Short mmCIF file of C-alpha atoms and ligand atoms in Angstrom, two decimals:
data_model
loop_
_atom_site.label_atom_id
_atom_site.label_comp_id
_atom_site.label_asym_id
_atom_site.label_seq_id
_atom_site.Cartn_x
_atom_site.Cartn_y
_atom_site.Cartn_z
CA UNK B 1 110.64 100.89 89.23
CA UNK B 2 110.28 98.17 86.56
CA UNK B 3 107.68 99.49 83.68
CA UNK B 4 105.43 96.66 83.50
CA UNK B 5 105.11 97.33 87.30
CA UNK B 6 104.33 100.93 86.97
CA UNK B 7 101.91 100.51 84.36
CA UNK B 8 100.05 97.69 86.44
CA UNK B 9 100.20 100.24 89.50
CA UNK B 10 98.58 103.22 87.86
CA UNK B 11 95.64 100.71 86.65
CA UNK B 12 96.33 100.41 82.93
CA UNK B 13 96.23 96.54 82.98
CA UNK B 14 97.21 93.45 85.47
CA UNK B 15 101.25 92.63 84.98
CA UNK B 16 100.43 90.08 82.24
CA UNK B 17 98.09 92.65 80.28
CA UNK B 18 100.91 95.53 80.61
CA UNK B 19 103.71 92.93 79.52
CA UNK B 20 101.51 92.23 76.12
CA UNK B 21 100.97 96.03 75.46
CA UNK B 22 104.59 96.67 75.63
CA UNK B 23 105.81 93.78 73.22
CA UNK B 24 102.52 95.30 70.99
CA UNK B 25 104.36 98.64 71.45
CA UNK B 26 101.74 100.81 73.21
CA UNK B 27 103.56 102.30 75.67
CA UNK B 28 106.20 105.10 74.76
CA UNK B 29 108.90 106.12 77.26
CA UNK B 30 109.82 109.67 76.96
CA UNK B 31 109.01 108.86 73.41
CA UNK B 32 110.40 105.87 72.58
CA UNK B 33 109.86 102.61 72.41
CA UNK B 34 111.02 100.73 75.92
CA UNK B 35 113.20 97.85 75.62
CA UNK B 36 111.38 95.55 77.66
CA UNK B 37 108.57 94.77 80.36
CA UNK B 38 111.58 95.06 82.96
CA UNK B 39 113.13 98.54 81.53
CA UNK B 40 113.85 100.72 84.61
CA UNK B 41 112.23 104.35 85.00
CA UNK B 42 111.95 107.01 86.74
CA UNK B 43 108.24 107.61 87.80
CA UNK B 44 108.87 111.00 89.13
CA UNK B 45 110.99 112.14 85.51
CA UNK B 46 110.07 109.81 83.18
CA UNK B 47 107.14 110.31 80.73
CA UNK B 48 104.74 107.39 79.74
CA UNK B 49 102.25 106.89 77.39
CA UNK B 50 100.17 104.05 76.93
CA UNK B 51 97.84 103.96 73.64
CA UNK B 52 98.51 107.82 72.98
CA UNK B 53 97.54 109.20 76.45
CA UNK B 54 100.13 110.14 79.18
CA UNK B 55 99.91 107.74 82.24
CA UNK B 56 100.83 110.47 84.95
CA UNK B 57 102.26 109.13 88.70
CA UNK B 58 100.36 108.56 91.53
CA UNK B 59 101.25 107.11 94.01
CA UNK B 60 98.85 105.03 96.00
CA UNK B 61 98.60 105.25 100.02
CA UNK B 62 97.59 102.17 102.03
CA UNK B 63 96.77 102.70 105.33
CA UNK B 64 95.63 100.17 108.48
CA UNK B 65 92.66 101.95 110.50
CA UNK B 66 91.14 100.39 114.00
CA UNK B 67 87.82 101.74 113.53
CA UNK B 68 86.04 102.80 116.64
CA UNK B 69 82.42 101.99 117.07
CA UNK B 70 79.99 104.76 116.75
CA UNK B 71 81.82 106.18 113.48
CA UNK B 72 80.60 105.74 110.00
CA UNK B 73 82.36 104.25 107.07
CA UNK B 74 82.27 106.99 104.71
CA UNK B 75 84.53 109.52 103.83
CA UNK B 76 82.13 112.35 104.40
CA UNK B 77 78.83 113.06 106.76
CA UNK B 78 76.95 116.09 107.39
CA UNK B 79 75.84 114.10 110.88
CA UNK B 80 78.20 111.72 112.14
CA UNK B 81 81.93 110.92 112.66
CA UNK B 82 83.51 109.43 109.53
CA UNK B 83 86.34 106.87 109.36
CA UNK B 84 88.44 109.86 107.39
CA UNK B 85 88.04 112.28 110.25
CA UNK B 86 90.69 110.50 112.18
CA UNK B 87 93.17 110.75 109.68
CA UNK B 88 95.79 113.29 109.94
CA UNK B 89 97.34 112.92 106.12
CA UNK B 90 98.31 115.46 103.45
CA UNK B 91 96.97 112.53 100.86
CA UNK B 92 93.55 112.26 103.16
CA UNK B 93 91.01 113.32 100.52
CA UNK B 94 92.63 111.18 98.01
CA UNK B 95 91.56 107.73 100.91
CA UNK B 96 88.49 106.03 100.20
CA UNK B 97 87.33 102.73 102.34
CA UNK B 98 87.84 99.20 101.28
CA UNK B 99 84.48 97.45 101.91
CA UNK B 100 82.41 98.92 104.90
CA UNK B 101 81.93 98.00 108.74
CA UNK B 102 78.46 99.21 110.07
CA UNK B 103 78.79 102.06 112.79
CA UNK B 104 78.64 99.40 115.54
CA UNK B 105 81.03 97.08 114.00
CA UNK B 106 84.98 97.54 115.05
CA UNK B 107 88.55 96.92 113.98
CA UNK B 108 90.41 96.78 110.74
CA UNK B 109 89.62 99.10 108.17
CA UNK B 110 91.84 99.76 105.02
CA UNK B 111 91.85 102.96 103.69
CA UNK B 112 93.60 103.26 100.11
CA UNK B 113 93.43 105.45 96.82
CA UNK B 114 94.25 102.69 94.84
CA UNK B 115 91.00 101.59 93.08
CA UNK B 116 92.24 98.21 91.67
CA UNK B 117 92.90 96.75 94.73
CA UNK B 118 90.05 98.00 96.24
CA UNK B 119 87.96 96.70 93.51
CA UNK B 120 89.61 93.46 93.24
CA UNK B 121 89.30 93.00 97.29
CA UNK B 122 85.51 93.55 97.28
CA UNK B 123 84.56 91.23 94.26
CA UNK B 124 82.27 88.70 94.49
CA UNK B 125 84.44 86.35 92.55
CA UNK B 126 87.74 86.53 94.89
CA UNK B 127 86.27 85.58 97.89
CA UNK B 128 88.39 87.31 100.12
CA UNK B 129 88.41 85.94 103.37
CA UNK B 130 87.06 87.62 106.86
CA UNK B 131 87.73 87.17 109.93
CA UNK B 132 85.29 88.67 112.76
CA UNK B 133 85.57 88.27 116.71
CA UNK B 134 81.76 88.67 118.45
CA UNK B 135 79.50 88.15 120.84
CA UNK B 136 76.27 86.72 120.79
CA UNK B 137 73.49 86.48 123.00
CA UNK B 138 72.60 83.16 123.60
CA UNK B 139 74.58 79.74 123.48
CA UNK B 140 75.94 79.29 119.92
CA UNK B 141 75.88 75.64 119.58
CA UNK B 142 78.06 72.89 117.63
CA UNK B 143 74.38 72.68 115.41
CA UNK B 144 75.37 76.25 114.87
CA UNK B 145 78.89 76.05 113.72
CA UNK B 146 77.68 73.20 111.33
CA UNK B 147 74.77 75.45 109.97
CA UNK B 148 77.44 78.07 109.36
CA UNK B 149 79.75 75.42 107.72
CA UNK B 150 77.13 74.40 105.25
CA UNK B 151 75.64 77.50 103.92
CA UNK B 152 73.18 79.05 105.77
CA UNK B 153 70.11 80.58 103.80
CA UNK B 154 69.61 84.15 104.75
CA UNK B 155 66.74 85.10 102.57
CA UNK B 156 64.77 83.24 99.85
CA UNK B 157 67.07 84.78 97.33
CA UNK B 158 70.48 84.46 99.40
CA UNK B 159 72.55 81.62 100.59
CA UNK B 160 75.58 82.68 102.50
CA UNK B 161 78.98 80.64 101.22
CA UNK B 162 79.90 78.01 103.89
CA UNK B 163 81.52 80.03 106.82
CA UNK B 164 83.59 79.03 109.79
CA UNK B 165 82.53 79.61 112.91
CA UNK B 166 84.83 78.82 116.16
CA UNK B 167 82.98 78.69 119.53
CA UNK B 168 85.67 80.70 121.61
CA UNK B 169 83.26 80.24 124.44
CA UNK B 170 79.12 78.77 125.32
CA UNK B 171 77.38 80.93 127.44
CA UNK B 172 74.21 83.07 127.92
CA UNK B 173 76.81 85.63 125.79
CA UNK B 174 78.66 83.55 123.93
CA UNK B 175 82.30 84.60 122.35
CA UNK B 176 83.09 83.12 118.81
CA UNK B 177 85.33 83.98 115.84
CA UNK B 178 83.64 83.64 112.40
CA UNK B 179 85.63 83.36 108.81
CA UNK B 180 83.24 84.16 106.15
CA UNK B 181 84.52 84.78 102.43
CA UNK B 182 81.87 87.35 101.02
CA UNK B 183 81.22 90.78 102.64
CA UNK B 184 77.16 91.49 101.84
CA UNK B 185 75.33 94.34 103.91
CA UNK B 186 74.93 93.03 107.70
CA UNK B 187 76.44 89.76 106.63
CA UNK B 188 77.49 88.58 110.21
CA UNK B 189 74.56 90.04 112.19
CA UNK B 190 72.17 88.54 109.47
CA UNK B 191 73.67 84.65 109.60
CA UNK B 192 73.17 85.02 113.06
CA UNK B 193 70.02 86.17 112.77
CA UNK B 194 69.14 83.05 110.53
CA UNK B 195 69.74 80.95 113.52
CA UNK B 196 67.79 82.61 115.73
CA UNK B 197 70.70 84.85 117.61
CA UNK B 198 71.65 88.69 117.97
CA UNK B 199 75.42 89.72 117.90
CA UNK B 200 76.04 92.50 120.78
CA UNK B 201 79.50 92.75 119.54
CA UNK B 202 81.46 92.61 116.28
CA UNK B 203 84.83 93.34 115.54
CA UNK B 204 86.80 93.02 112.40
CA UNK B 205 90.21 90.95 113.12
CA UNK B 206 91.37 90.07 109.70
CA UNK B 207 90.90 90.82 106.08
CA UNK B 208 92.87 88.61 103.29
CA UNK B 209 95.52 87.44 105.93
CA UNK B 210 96.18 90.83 106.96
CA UNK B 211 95.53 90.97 110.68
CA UNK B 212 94.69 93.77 112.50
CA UNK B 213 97.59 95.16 114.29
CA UNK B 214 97.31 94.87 118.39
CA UNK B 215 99.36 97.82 118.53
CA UNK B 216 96.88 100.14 117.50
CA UNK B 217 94.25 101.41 119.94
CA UNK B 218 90.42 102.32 118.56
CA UNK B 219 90.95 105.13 116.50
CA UNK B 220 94.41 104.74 115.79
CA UNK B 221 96.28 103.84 112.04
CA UNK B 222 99.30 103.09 110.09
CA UNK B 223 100.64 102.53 106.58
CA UNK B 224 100.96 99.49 105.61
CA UNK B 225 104.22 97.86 104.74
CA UNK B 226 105.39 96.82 101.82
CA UNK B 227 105.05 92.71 102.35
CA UNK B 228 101.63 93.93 103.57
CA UNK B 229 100.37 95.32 100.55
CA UNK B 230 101.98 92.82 98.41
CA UNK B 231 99.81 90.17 100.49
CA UNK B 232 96.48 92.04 99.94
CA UNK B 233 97.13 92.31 96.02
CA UNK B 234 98.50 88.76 95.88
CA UNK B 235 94.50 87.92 97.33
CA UNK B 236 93.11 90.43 95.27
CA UNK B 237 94.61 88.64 91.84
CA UNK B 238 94.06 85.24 93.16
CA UNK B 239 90.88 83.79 92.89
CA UNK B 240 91.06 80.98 95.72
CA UNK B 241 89.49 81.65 98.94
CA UNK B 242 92.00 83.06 101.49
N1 LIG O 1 78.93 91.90 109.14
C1 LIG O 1 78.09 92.73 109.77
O1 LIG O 1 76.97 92.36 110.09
N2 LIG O 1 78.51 93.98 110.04
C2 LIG O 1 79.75 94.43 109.73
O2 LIG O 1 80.08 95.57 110.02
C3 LIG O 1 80.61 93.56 109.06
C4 LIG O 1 80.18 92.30 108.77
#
């Protein structure tokens, strides 16, 4: 692996930071100087150290979860079923949710030990899109969808960002697909609830591009590949919506 890669994967800086502390020669490879942001090593041999303190391997673990309603996003619960409890993983205490779905709430989950990306995924400032499927009691109307596409205010003190909403069908329960770009505590249920409607149903398709995989049943996971993962960090260093 290239060294300004492995620095930027164990959390020490983004790749442009890491690049700069190795031409300021902070980082030492088994003692030495490297020659270059692109020197080769040997995570499993090599020894690094960046500003006098060893940067030791780990290797982070992606993984894709269909969460099942009725389970709690946490990795522990003296009550309920966690998200964790379905994973059968040597690295399983090291997994930690991305974000949170509310026990109701379905579908894609993403379970990492790799804070960064978890961090940079959740912040305000990256608006990293969602993408929900739900139902709703009640006709959702085009009014609605243009509500949602303006910015609809949820409490005195918050404004959701302008959200799209996609009437998959009008009826007394109506189907729709909403894309929303912040991830605040209820956020669907409470827009909804700001135009007078309850959602019965609410599943998570999408999460930065990355679509749930129709493969896996409620309950079920994978790892995520490697074009996967470089998707999700690609939207967790860029700060355009998407
Ligand atoms: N919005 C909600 O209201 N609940 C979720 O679980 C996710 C988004």
């Amino acid at each position: 692996m290239r060294l300004d890669k492995y620095l930027a994967n164990m959390g020490v800086g983004s790749r442009s930071e890491v690049k700069n502390y190795i031409r300021w020669h902070k980082v030492l490879v088994n003692g030495k100087p490297p020659k270059g942001p692109e020197q080769k090593i040997d995570e499993e041999k090599d020894v690094i150290v960046f500003a006098g303190r060893e940067i030791g391997y780990q290797k982070n673990y992606y993984i894709m979860l269909h969460k099942p309603a009725g389970v709690i996003t946490a990795t522990e619960d003296r009550k309920d079923k966690t998200v964790l409890d379905f994973i059968d993983l040597p690295i399983k205490k090291q997994l930690f949710p991305v974000g949170r779905l509310d026990k109701d709430t379905e579908g894609l989950l993403i379970l990492t030990n790799d804070g960064q990306l978890s961090h940079n995924l959740l912040s305000p400032k990256k608006h990293v899109s969602k993408v929900y499927y739900a139902k709703i009691e009640g006709k959702v109307t085009i009014e609605d969808v243009e509500k949602f596409r303006e910015g609809l205010q949820i409490e005195e003190d918050f404004t959701a960002l302008p959200a799209e909403l996609t009437i998959v069908k009008e009826d007394e329960i109506s189907e729709v697909e909403i894309k929303i770009y912040e991830g605040k505590f209820h956020q669907v249920k409470r827009m909804f609830e700001a135009v007078g409607k309850r959602v019965l149903y609410l599943k998570r398709l999408s999460m930065g591009g990355l679509a749930l995989d129709e493969n896996l049943a409620a309950g079920e996971y994978r790892e995520l590949t490697e074009e996967e993962v470089l998707l999700l960090q690609e939207k967790g260093n860029s700060s355009t919506r998407g």
